[in-house]
Structures are given as structure tokens and as C-alpha cells.
Amino acid sequence: MPTFPASRLANIAPFHVMELMARARALEAEGRDIIHMEVGEPDFPTPEPIIAAARASLESGHVFYTPALGLPELRRAIADFYQTRYGINIPATRIAVTAGASGALLLTLACLVEAGSEWLLSDPGYPCNRHFIRCFEGVPVGMPVGPASNFQPTLAHLEAHWNERSAGALLASPANPTGTMLGGEELAAMAEFVRQRQGQLIVDEIYHGLTYAGDAQTALQFGEDIFVVQSFSKYFNMTGWRLGWLVVPERFARDIEKLAQNLYISPSTPAQHAAIAAFAPTTISILEARRAEFRRRRDFLAPALADLGFRLTARPEGAFYIYADCSALTSNSDRFARDLIESAGVAATPGLDFGTHAPERHLRFAYTTRLERLAEAVDRIRRFLG
């Protein structure tokens, strides 16, 4: 007789940061002031040109299904964005607009993962990635990364973990939770390694645009056989609109389309009409000013945490995270995070969410709130430690 729920659920851990956020909201409902540094959501509102485009589309009655891969004009706008920002030509036929970056990754894994196949991931890394692989009966294999490689996998990591069951690798640059990035040479070498073994490479680029020493290099520069996941959530400040995109190798385009048709029919129509305005020069100007503000926040918070006794062993180059070694202050980052929110009203994410490689030694701080609140958080942590 079958048993329910499915056995795979035993390998799906809760998303601890969401539970921590729920506790923060409960404390706020009791009248407590909580400084939120736990969730990777920019505090900036969606830029007005995007909202205006959404308003215009709604007033025009554009509320019906779109093609499964998205509005043709939005797919063309994304392709043009790659030409403008990266200087590379990506045909619009290779762009799939998706229900968030999560939808893009789910489509990719539904297309590629066979039962029992192994997929290499960095540890620490974004927790949903390993759970998505497990949902399709694949086997996520964590590659422990640390200060020696700035918390990014290298070619040596792939060589050490690849075996006859390996089907591919999922990389992220900039990465969550560390904000670290892959250099172009390393990314090219790993792409070629996977290619030579007839595997498949997937690269998460959802924090592109939020880098602080120039633009990141896209993996698309290193081969047309790479899946690239992108999002309107982070750089474009459209988290709640739930819209992303996927750049698909040409030979998989029809497979991705079939999956999208069946899994969710099409992405949100109002969100797609709004997103066309995301690439307008006026919008980009707003977003670039916000990128500069994120850099100011990083440059304040990183030394402030170091002064409190945290060790900054991950060099944050992008996104809006600092993955701090807290082992000089506690032997249990999960308990520390819970005490911090209860006693000091500061919410940060323990390493428990991000893998099994030394999670008890790390906390992730998101600098997604204004500088004044970051300074207040630092003061609260100082008093808490005192």
C-alpha cells in the first residue's frame, strides 16, 4: 500500500529564514521594533516607470494569457538587454519568461534531471536548489567551499566530486548567501569541464546588476549550451511580481516550452507588460542609483561587523549579503540568531539554511534596509554582546 506524503518529503527541509521572518512579524504584531536583515528582498519600491507600464496595460485590458514562453516583445527586450549590457547576441527564441527565477530553475531541472542523477552544488548555497533537485528525484551533492576559494567552487572542486553518476552542476555568481563571484576564467574552465563529460551546466545569475566593481560576466559568454537563470526580483526591484527568465540552449527550447505550457500555462500577464519598462533608460538610471546605495550599505556594514567580532572570511562582491563567521561569539549560530531577534530585535539568518558545511559558524546579514537602520542594528548587536 502507498504511504503519504511521498518519501522525498523527508529530504525537504523547511526554509528556515521564512520561519524566522514569521517570528519577526509576530514580534512586530506585539509592538516590538524589528530590524530586518534576514530576507533577501530589496527595500526599494518597484521603479515608477514599471508601475506606470503595469497600470497602462491593466487599463487597456491586457489581462489574458500570453504564450507560454512569454510576451514576444518582452522576450525581445530581454535579448536586447544582453546586447546592450554584455555585448552578446542572444536570439529572443532562446528566452523563456518564467514565473520568477524559481520557475526558471524548476523548468530547467524538470527538463534535465533523471531519477538518481547527481548534481553538484556549492555548500553553502541557496537552499531551494538542492530541494528542487530532490523534487525531481535527483541527488544534490554539496561541494564544501570556504575562504580558500572565496566560498565559490573551482575546477578542482568539480574534478574531486564528479563521478559516473554526475549529470551536471549548478553555479551561482554572485552567490547567495555569500555575495561572492566567479571570475571569467574559472567559469569558462568549469563550463568546459562539464561539457567534456557530456554534462549540463546551469548558472544562477539573479544578482547580476548588483555588483560593486563593474558588471559581472555572464556565463553565456562561455558557450551556447549553458542554462542561465535570471530574475526581475533583485536588481529590478520586482520581488512580489514573481517574474524571471531563463536563457535556454537552442536544442532544449521546445522542451522548456512544453513544460511551461503544462506546469503553469504562462507567466503573469500584468507583470510581463510591466517588465517591458524595466529596460527603459529612465528605469536603468533609477536602478543604478540604487546599486550605488547598496554599495554604501555594504561598505558601512562589513567593517562594522568586523569591529563587533565577526570574521569576514567571504569577500562580498555582489548581491546584498554578508556571510559572517560568528564562531568567536558563539558555537551555535542558530541559537544565536534566535536570541538576537528575541533580545535585540535584529533578524539575521543562521547558516543552517544554506547547507551542512560549518553552518553553526555563520550568520547571513542582508543589507536590504537603509543605512540608519543598519547603524541601529549594529548598536543593538553591540549591546547584546556586551
mmCIF file of N, CA and C in Angstrom, residues 98-209:
data_model
loop_
_atom_site.group_PDB
_atom_site.id
_atom_site.type_symbol
_atom_site.label_atom_id
_atom_site.label_comp_id
_atom_site.label_asym_id
_atom_site.label_seq_id
_atom_site.Cartn_x
_atom_site.Cartn_y
_atom_site.Cartn_z
ATOM 1 N N THR A 98 9.466 33.473 -17.188
ATOM 2 C CA THR A 98 9.029 32.448 -16.237
ATOM 3 C C THR A 98 8.362 33.061 -15.011
ATOM 4 N N ALA A 99 7.715 32.222 -14.252
ATOM 5 C CA ALA A 99 7.068 32.647 -13.007
ATOM 6 C C ALA A 99 8.118 32.752 -11.915
ATOM 7 N N GLY A 100 8.912 33.817 -11.972
ATOM 8 C CA GLY A 100 10.022 34.011 -11.044
ATOM 9 C C GLY A 100 11.234 33.200 -11.466
ATOM 10 N N ALA A 101 12.388 33.514 -10.853
ATOM 11 C CA ALA A 101 13.583 32.710 -11.113
ATOM 12 C C ALA A 101 13.385 31.282 -10.634
ATOM 13 N N SER A 102 12.579 31.105 -9.589
ATOM 14 C CA SER A 102 12.282 29.740 -9.130
ATOM 15 C C SER A 102 11.594 28.939 -10.219
ATOM 16 N N GLY A 103 10.678 29.582 -10.941
ATOM 17 C CA GLY A 103 10.032 28.905 -12.061
ATOM 18 C C GLY A 103 11.022 28.540 -13.144
ATOM 19 N N ALA A 104 11.995 29.433 -13.391
ATOM 20 C CA ALA A 104 13.020 29.137 -14.394
ATOM 21 C C ALA A 104 13.844 27.929 -13.999
ATOM 22 N N LEU A 105 14.231 27.868 -12.735
ATOM 23 C CA LEU A 105 15.043 26.742 -12.283
ATOM 24 C C LEU A 105 14.239 25.445 -12.273
ATOM 25 N N LEU A 106 12.980 25.524 -11.891
ATOM 26 C CA LEU A 106 12.141 24.321 -11.903
ATOM 27 C C LEU A 106 11.955 23.793 -13.324
ATOM 28 N N LEU A 107 11.751 24.679 -14.291
ATOM 29 C CA LEU A 107 11.651 24.227 -15.675
ATOM 30 C C LEU A 107 12.941 23.544 -16.120
ATOM 31 N N THR A 108 14.067 24.149 -15.764
ATOM 32 C CA THR A 108 15.364 23.596 -16.160
ATOM 33 C C THR A 108 15.563 22.203 -15.588
ATOM 34 N N LEU A 109 15.292 22.060 -14.302
ATOM 35 C CA LEU A 109 15.516 20.771 -13.653
ATOM 36 C C LEU A 109 14.505 19.727 -14.106
ATOM 37 N N ALA A 110 13.268 20.148 -14.355
ATOM 38 C CA ALA A 110 12.283 19.202 -14.902
ATOM 39 C C ALA A 110 12.728 18.674 -16.257
ATOM 40 N N CYS A 111 13.441 19.513 -16.996
ATOM 41 C CA CYS A 111 13.934 19.146 -18.328
ATOM 42 C C CYS A 111 15.143 18.220 -18.253
ATOM 43 N N LEU A 112 15.989 18.371 -17.232
ATOM 44 C CA LEU A 112 17.297 17.729 -17.229
ATOM 45 C C LEU A 112 17.479 16.586 -16.228
ATOM 46 N N VAL A 113 16.793 16.617 -15.107
ATOM 47 C CA VAL A 113 17.119 15.692 -14.009
ATOM 48 C C VAL A 113 16.464 14.330 -14.218
ATOM 49 N N GLU A 114 17.287 13.299 -14.224
ATOM 50 C CA GLU A 114 16.809 11.913 -14.211
ATOM 51 C C GLU A 114 16.847 11.385 -12.780
ATOM 52 N N ALA A 115 15.991 10.444 -12.471
ATOM 53 C CA ALA A 115 16.000 9.847 -11.139
ATOM 54 C C ALA A 115 17.373 9.250 -10.846
ATOM 55 N N GLY A 116 17.945 9.630 -9.718
ATOM 56 C CA GLY A 116 19.241 9.098 -9.302
ATOM 57 C C GLY A 116 20.439 9.840 -9.840
ATOM 58 N N SER A 117 20.229 10.759 -10.768
ATOM 59 C CA SER A 117 21.371 11.514 -11.294
ATOM 60 C C SER A 117 21.858 12.503 -10.239
ATOM 61 N N GLU A 118 23.169 12.745 -10.225
ATOM 62 C CA GLU A 118 23.778 13.611 -9.229
ATOM 63 C C GLU A 118 24.084 14.981 -9.828
ATOM 64 N N TRP A 119 23.842 16.014 -9.019
ATOM 65 C CA TRP A 119 24.056 17.394 -9.430
ATOM 66 C C TRP A 119 24.910 18.092 -8.389
ATOM 67 N N LEU A 120 25.983 18.715 -8.838
ATOM 68 C CA LEU A 120 26.939 19.329 -7.939
ATOM 69 C C LEU A 120 26.536 20.772 -7.624
ATOM 70 N N LEU A 121 26.570 21.107 -6.328
ATOM 71 C CA LEU A 121 26.201 22.423 -5.843
ATOM 72 C C LEU A 121 27.227 22.888 -4.829
ATOM 73 N N SER A 122 27.368 24.198 -4.680
ATOM 74 C CA SER A 122 28.252 24.694 -3.626
ATOM 75 C C SER A 122 27.539 24.591 -2.285
ATOM 76 N N ASP A 123 28.326 24.348 -1.247
ATOM 77 C CA ASP A 123 27.837 24.292 0.128
ATOM 78 C C ASP A 123 28.765 25.160 0.972
ATOM 79 N N PRO A 124 28.296 26.357 1.429
ATOM 80 C CA PRO A 124 26.911 26.828 1.482
ATOM 81 C C PRO A 124 26.397 27.328 0.141
ATOM 82 N N GLY A 125 25.071 27.275 0.006
ATOM 83 C CA GLY A 125 24.427 27.752 -1.200
ATOM 84 C C GLY A 125 22.951 27.971 -0.940
ATOM 85 N N TYR A 126 22.256 28.495 -1.927
ATOM 86 C CA TYR A 126 20.823 28.768 -1.795
ATOM 87 C C TYR A 126 20.080 27.461 -1.529
ATOM 88 N N PRO A 127 19.315 27.374 -0.432
ATOM 89 C CA PRO A 127 18.784 26.073 -0.004
ATOM 90 C C PRO A 127 17.790 25.444 -0.954
ATOM 91 N N CYS A 128 16.975 26.255 -1.648
ATOM 92 C CA CYS A 128 15.944 25.672 -2.501
ATOM 93 C C CYS A 128 16.531 24.871 -3.656
ATOM 94 N N ASN A 129 17.765 25.187 -4.054
ATOM 95 C CA ASN A 129 18.351 24.471 -5.186
ATOM 96 C C ASN A 129 18.408 22.973 -4.939
ATOM 97 N N ARG A 130 18.919 22.589 -3.786
ATOM 98 C CA ARG A 130 19.027 21.146 -3.522
ATOM 99 C C ARG A 130 17.645 20.511 -3.366
ATOM 100 N N HIS A 131 16.697 21.261 -2.851
ATOM 101 C CA HIS A 131 15.357 20.712 -2.683
ATOM 102 C C HIS A 131 14.642 20.582 -4.021
ATOM 103 N N PHE A 132 14.880 21.522 -4.936
ATOM 104 C CA PHE A 132 14.308 21.396 -6.277
ATOM 105 C C PHE A 132 14.820 20.131 -6.959
ATOM 106 N N ILE A 133 16.113 19.875 -6.854
ATOM 107 C CA ILE A 133 16.692 18.672 -7.461
ATOM 108 C C ILE A 133 16.046 17.429 -6.874
ATOM 109 N N ARG A 134 15.881 17.425 -5.563
ATOM 110 C CA ARG A 134 15.278 16.264 -4.901
ATOM 111 C C ARG A 134 13.833 16.058 -5.356
ATOM 112 N N CYS A 135 13.096 17.142 -5.612
ATOM 113 C CA CYS A 135 11.706 17.025 -6.061
ATOM 114 C C CYS A 135 11.601 16.257 -7.377
ATOM 115 N N PHE A 136 12.649 16.329 -8.187
ATOM 116 C CA PHE A 136 12.656 15.587 -9.451
ATOM 117 C C PHE A 136 13.445 14.288 -9.344
ATOM 118 N N GLU A 137 13.616 13.797 -8.107
ATOM 119 C CA GLU A 137 14.249 12.510 -7.819
ATOM 120 C C GLU A 137 15.729 12.486 -8.155
ATOM 121 N N GLY A 138 16.333 13.662 -8.285
ATOM 122 C CA GLY A 138 17.777 13.719 -8.432
ATOM 123 C C GLY A 138 18.465 13.718 -7.078
ATOM 124 N N VAL A 139 19.787 13.715 -7.115
ATOM 125 C CA VAL A 139 20.583 13.663 -5.886
ATOM 126 C C VAL A 139 21.477 14.905 -5.844
ATOM 127 N N PRO A 140 21.195 15.850 -4.948
ATOM 128 C CA PRO A 140 22.086 17.009 -4.827
ATOM 129 C C PRO A 140 23.355 16.623 -4.078
ATOM 130 N N VAL A 141 24.485 17.028 -4.598
ATOM 131 C CA VAL A 141 25.782 16.724 -3.981
ATOM 132 C C VAL A 141 26.463 18.046 -3.642
ATOM 133 N N GLY A 142 26.589 18.323 -2.358
ATOM 134 C CA GLY A 142 27.205 19.558 -1.929
ATOM 135 C C GLY A 142 28.724 19.501 -2.043
ATOM 136 N N MET A 143 29.305 20.576 -2.566
ATOM 137 C CA MET A 143 30.762 20.720 -2.617
ATOM 138 C C MET A 143 31.148 21.749 -1.548
ATOM 139 N N PRO A 144 31.756 21.338 -0.451
ATOM 140 C CA PRO A 144 32.107 22.301 0.596
ATOM 141 C C PRO A 144 33.073 23.355 0.063
ATOM 142 N N VAL A 145 32.708 24.616 0.244
ATOM 143 C CA VAL A 145 33.554 25.728 -0.173
ATOM 144 C C VAL A 145 33.765 26.648 1.022
ATOM 145 N N GLY A 146 34.909 27.332 1.021
ATOM 146 C CA GLY A 146 35.246 28.183 2.146
ATOM 147 C C GLY A 146 36.150 29.322 1.754
ATOM 148 N N PRO A 147 36.844 29.896 2.731
ATOM 149 C CA PRO A 147 37.661 31.085 2.476
ATOM 150 C C PRO A 147 38.739 30.881 1.418
ATOM 151 N N ALA A 148 39.274 29.673 1.291
ATOM 152 C CA ALA A 148 40.378 29.444 0.353
ATOM 153 C C ALA A 148 39.991 29.767 -1.087
ATOM 154 N N SER A 149 38.707 29.593 -1.439
ATOM 155 C CA SER A 149 38.229 29.899 -2.796
ATOM 156 C C SER A 149 37.161 30.986 -2.766
ATOM 157 N N ASN A 150 37.175 31.784 -1.710
ATOM 158 C CA ASN A 150 36.167 32.833 -1.522
ATOM 159 C C ASN A 150 34.753 32.274 -1.640
ATOM 160 N N PHE A 151 34.548 31.105 -1.055
ATOM 161 C CA PHE A 151 33.233 30.469 -0.967
ATOM 162 C C PHE A 151 32.607 30.222 -2.335
ATOM 163 N N GLN A 152 33.441 30.002 -3.350
ATOM 164 C CA GLN A 152 32.972 29.616 -4.675
ATOM 165 C C GLN A 152 33.650 28.306 -5.071
ATOM 166 N N PRO A 153 32.940 27.436 -5.795
ATOM 167 C CA PRO A 153 33.594 26.227 -6.294
ATOM 168 C C PRO A 153 34.602 26.571 -7.378
ATOM 169 N N THR A 154 35.567 25.707 -7.525
ATOM 170 C CA THR A 154 36.600 25.852 -8.550
ATOM 171 C C THR A 154 36.593 24.613 -9.437
ATOM 172 N N LEU A 155 37.418 24.635 -10.460
ATOM 173 C CA LEU A 155 37.576 23.459 -11.302
ATOM 174 C C LEU A 155 38.020 22.264 -10.476
ATOM 175 N N ALA A 156 38.876 22.495 -9.495
ATOM 176 C CA ALA A 156 39.337 21.400 -8.638
ATOM 177 C C ALA A 156 38.182 20.779 -7.859
ATOM 178 N N HIS A 157 37.219 21.587 -7.441
ATOM 179 C CA HIS A 157 36.047 21.041 -6.748
ATOM 180 C C HIS A 157 35.260 20.114 -7.674
ATOM 181 N N LEU A 158 35.049 20.556 -8.916
ATOM 182 C CA LEU A 158 34.317 19.705 -9.862
ATOM 183 C C LEU A 158 35.068 18.400 -10.120
ATOM 184 N N GLU A 159 36.359 18.501 -10.287
ATOM 185 C CA GLU A 159 37.154 17.303 -10.545
ATOM 186 C C GLU A 159 37.088 16.329 -9.377
ATOM 187 N N ALA A 160 37.054 16.851 -8.168
ATOM 188 C CA ALA A 160 37.050 15.984 -6.982
ATOM 189 C C ALA A 160 35.704 15.306 -6.758
ATOM 190 N N HIS A 161 34.615 15.919 -7.213
ATOM 191 C CA HIS A 161 33.279 15.392 -6.897
ATOM 192 C C HIS A 161 32.589 14.734 -8.082
ATOM 193 N N TRP A 162 33.089 14.898 -9.285
ATOM 194 C CA TRP A 162 32.422 14.318 -10.462
ATOM 195 C C TRP A 162 32.666 12.816 -10.502
ATOM 196 N N ASN A 163 31.614 12.052 -10.807
ATOM 197 C CA ASN A 163 31.750 10.602 -10.971
ATOM 198 C C ASN A 163 30.795 10.134 -12.065
ATOM 199 N N GLU A 164 30.667 8.813 -12.207
ATOM 200 C CA GLU A 164 29.870 8.274 -13.310
ATOM 201 C C GLU A 164 28.382 8.581 -13.172
ATOM 202 N N ARG A 165 27.919 8.985 -11.983
ATOM 203 C CA ARG A 165 26.510 9.326 -11.800
ATOM 204 C C ARG A 165 26.245 10.828 -11.968
ATOM 205 N N SER A 166 27.312 11.603 -12.104
ATOM 206 C CA SER A 166 27.155 13.055 -12.199
ATOM 207 C C SER A 166 26.522 13.445 -13.533
ATOM 208 N N ALA A 167 25.539 14.332 -13.458
ATOM 209 C CA ALA A 167 24.855 14.797 -14.661
ATOM 210 C C ALA A 167 25.122 16.263 -14.942
ATOM 211 N N GLY A 168 25.510 17.029 -13.933
ATOM 212 C CA GLY A 168 25.732 18.445 -14.167
ATOM 213 C C GLY A 168 26.053 19.179 -12.892
ATOM 214 N N ALA A 169 26.142 20.492 -13.021
ATOM 215 C CA ALA A 169 26.477 21.354 -11.892
ATOM 216 C C ALA A 169 25.631 22.613 -11.965
ATOM 217 N N LEU A 170 25.329 23.143 -10.785
ATOM 218 C CA LEU A 170 24.595 24.392 -10.659
ATOM 219 C C LEU A 170 25.477 25.377 -9.910
ATOM 220 N N LEU A 171 25.852 26.469 -10.582
ATOM 221 C CA LEU A 171 26.706 27.501 -10.006
ATOM 222 C C LEU A 171 25.899 28.785 -9.832
ATOM 223 N N ALA A 172 26.420 29.690 -9.003
ATOM 224 C CA ALA A 172 25.754 30.972 -8.792
ATOM 225 C C ALA A 172 26.801 32.064 -8.642
ATOM 226 N N SER A 173 26.612 33.150 -9.377
ATOM 227 C CA SER A 173 27.551 34.279 -9.302
ATOM 228 C C SER A 173 26.826 35.557 -9.712
ATOM 229 N N PRO A 174 26.685 36.504 -8.772
ATOM 230 C CA PRO A 174 27.004 36.462 -7.342
ATOM 231 C C PRO A 174 26.159 35.401 -6.626
ATOM 232 N N ALA A 175 26.707 34.940 -5.510
ATOM 233 C CA ALA A 175 26.093 33.812 -4.822
ATOM 234 C C ALA A 175 25.312 34.255 -3.588
ATOM 235 N N ASN A 176 24.317 33.506 -3.286
ATOM 236 C CA ASN A 176 23.583 33.572 -2.026
ATOM 237 C C ASN A 176 23.992 32.326 -1.231
ATOM 238 N N PRO A 177 24.527 32.452 -0.008
ATOM 239 C CA PRO A 177 24.406 33.579 0.926
ATOM 240 C C PRO A 177 25.626 34.487 1.014
ATOM 241 N N THR A 178 26.637 34.301 0.175
ATOM 242 C CA THR A 178 27.935 34.912 0.446
ATOM 243 C C THR A 178 28.191 36.219 -0.298
ATOM 244 N N GLY A 179 27.480 36.457 -1.398
ATOM 245 C CA GLY A 179 27.764 37.623 -2.212
ATOM 246 C C GLY A 179 29.052 37.517 -3.009
ATOM 247 N N THR A 180 29.650 36.334 -3.066
ATOM 248 C CA THR A 180 30.912 36.158 -3.778
ATOM 249 C C THR A 180 30.650 35.854 -5.253
ATOM 250 N N MET A 181 31.709 36.017 -6.071
ATOM 251 C CA MET A 181 31.549 35.887 -7.516
ATOM 252 C C MET A 181 32.606 34.976 -8.119
ATOM 253 N N LEU A 182 32.265 34.416 -9.265
ATOM 254 C CA LEU A 182 33.196 33.620 -10.060
ATOM 255 C C LEU A 182 33.885 34.507 -11.093
ATOM 256 N N GLY A 183 35.181 34.332 -11.237
ATOM 257 C CA GLY A 183 35.904 35.019 -12.304
ATOM 258 C C GLY A 183 35.631 34.369 -13.646
ATOM 259 N N GLY A 184 35.832 35.124 -14.722
ATOM 260 C CA GLY A 184 35.549 34.616 -16.053
ATOM 261 C C GLY A 184 36.359 33.393 -16.425
ATOM 262 N N GLU A 185 37.642 33.382 -16.078
ATOM 263 C CA GLU A 185 38.485 32.234 -16.430
ATOM 264 C C GLU A 185 38.026 30.974 -15.717
ATOM 265 N N GLU A 186 37.686 31.111 -14.435
ATOM 266 C CA GLU A 186 37.226 29.941 -13.674
ATOM 267 C C GLU A 186 35.903 29.433 -14.216
ATOM 268 N N LEU A 187 35.001 30.350 -14.532
ATOM 269 C CA LEU A 187 33.704 29.959 -15.073
ATOM 270 C C LEU A 187 33.862 29.267 -16.419
ATOM 271 N N ALA A 188 34.735 29.800 -17.269
ATOM 272 C CA ALA A 188 34.975 29.178 -18.572
ATOM 273 C C ALA A 188 35.560 27.782 -18.419
ATOM 274 N N ALA A 189 36.481 27.618 -17.481
ATOM 275 C CA ALA A 189 37.114 26.309 -17.271
ATOM 276 C C ALA A 189 36.108 25.283 -16.767
ATOM 277 N N MET A 190 35.238 25.699 -15.871
ATOM 278 C CA MET A 190 34.238 24.761 -15.349
ATOM 279 C C MET A 190 33.203 24.416 -16.409
ATOM 280 N N ALA A 191 32.825 25.395 -17.231
ATOM 281 C CA ALA A 191 31.896 25.109 -18.316
ATOM 282 C C ALA A 191 32.480 24.071 -19.269
ATOM 283 N N GLU A 192 33.746 24.208 -19.587
ATOM 284 C CA GLU A 192 34.385 23.259 -20.493
ATOM 285 C C GLU A 192 34.520 21.884 -19.852
ATOM 286 N N PHE A 193 34.820 21.845 -18.550
ATOM 287 C CA PHE A 193 34.916 20.571 -17.839
ATOM 288 C C PHE A 193 33.596 19.810 -17.930
ATOM 289 N N VAL A 194 32.491 20.476 -17.638
ATOM 290 C CA VAL A 194 31.178 19.827 -17.676
ATOM 291 C C VAL A 194 30.841 19.411 -19.102
ATOM 292 N N ARG A 195 31.157 20.262 -20.042
ATOM 293 C CA ARG A 195 30.875 19.978 -21.458
ATOM 294 C C ARG A 195 31.620 18.725 -21.932
ATOM 295 N N GLN A 196 32.885 18.595 -21.564
ATOM 296 C CA GLN A 196 33.690 17.449 -21.981
ATOM 297 C C GLN A 196 33.158 16.139 -21.420
ATOM 298 N N ARG A 197 32.409 16.207 -20.336
ATOM 299 C CA ARG A 197 31.844 14.997 -19.714
ATOM 300 C C ARG A 197 30.379 14.799 -20.082
ATOM 301 N N GLN A 198 29.942 15.501 -21.133
ATOM 302 C CA GLN A 198 28.563 15.415 -21.615
ATOM 303 C C GLN A 198 27.545 15.747 -20.524
ATOM 304 N N GLY A 199 27.963 16.572 -19.570
ATOM 305 C CA GLY A 199 27.050 17.024 -18.541
ATOM 306 C C GLY A 199 26.398 18.337 -18.935
ATOM 307 N N GLN A 200 25.637 18.895 -18.006
ATOM 308 C CA GLN A 200 24.921 20.138 -18.278
ATOM 309 C C GLN A 200 25.213 21.147 -17.177
ATOM 310 N N LEU A 201 25.519 22.373 -17.564
ATOM 311 C CA LEU A 201 25.807 23.437 -16.606
ATOM 312 C C LEU A 201 24.624 24.395 -16.533
ATOM 313 N N ILE A 202 24.254 24.732 -15.287
ATOM 314 C CA ILE A 202 23.214 25.720 -15.002
ATOM 315 C C ILE A 202 23.866 26.812 -14.170
ATOM 316 N N VAL A 203 23.628 28.067 -14.523
ATOM 317 C CA VAL A 203 24.231 29.172 -13.784
ATOM 318 C C VAL A 203 23.136 30.141 -13.337
ATOM 319 N N ASP A 204 23.101 30.393 -12.052
ATOM 320 C CA ASP A 204 22.174 31.339 -11.433
ATOM 321 C C ASP A 204 22.820 32.722 -11.476
ATOM 322 N N GLU A 205 22.188 33.638 -12.215
ATOM 323 C CA GLU A 205 22.716 34.997 -12.343
ATOM 324 C C GLU A 205 21.705 36.033 -11.847
ATOM 325 N N ILE A 206 20.885 35.664 -10.860
ATOM 326 C CA ILE A 206 19.778 36.534 -10.470
ATOM 327 C C ILE A 206 20.241 37.802 -9.770
ATOM 328 N N TYR A 207 21.502 37.836 -9.302
ATOM 329 C CA TYR A 207 22.007 39.063 -8.672
ATOM 330 C C TYR A 207 22.874 39.888 -9.617
ATOM 331 N N HIS A 208 22.875 39.554 -10.885
ATOM 332 C CA HIS A 208 23.568 40.412 -11.846
ATOM 333 C C HIS A 208 22.943 41.810 -11.801
ATOM 334 N N GLY A 209 23.772 42.797 -11.963
ATOM 335 C CA GLY A 209 23.332 44.180 -11.789
ATOM 336 C C GLY A 209 23.653 44.696 -10.406
#
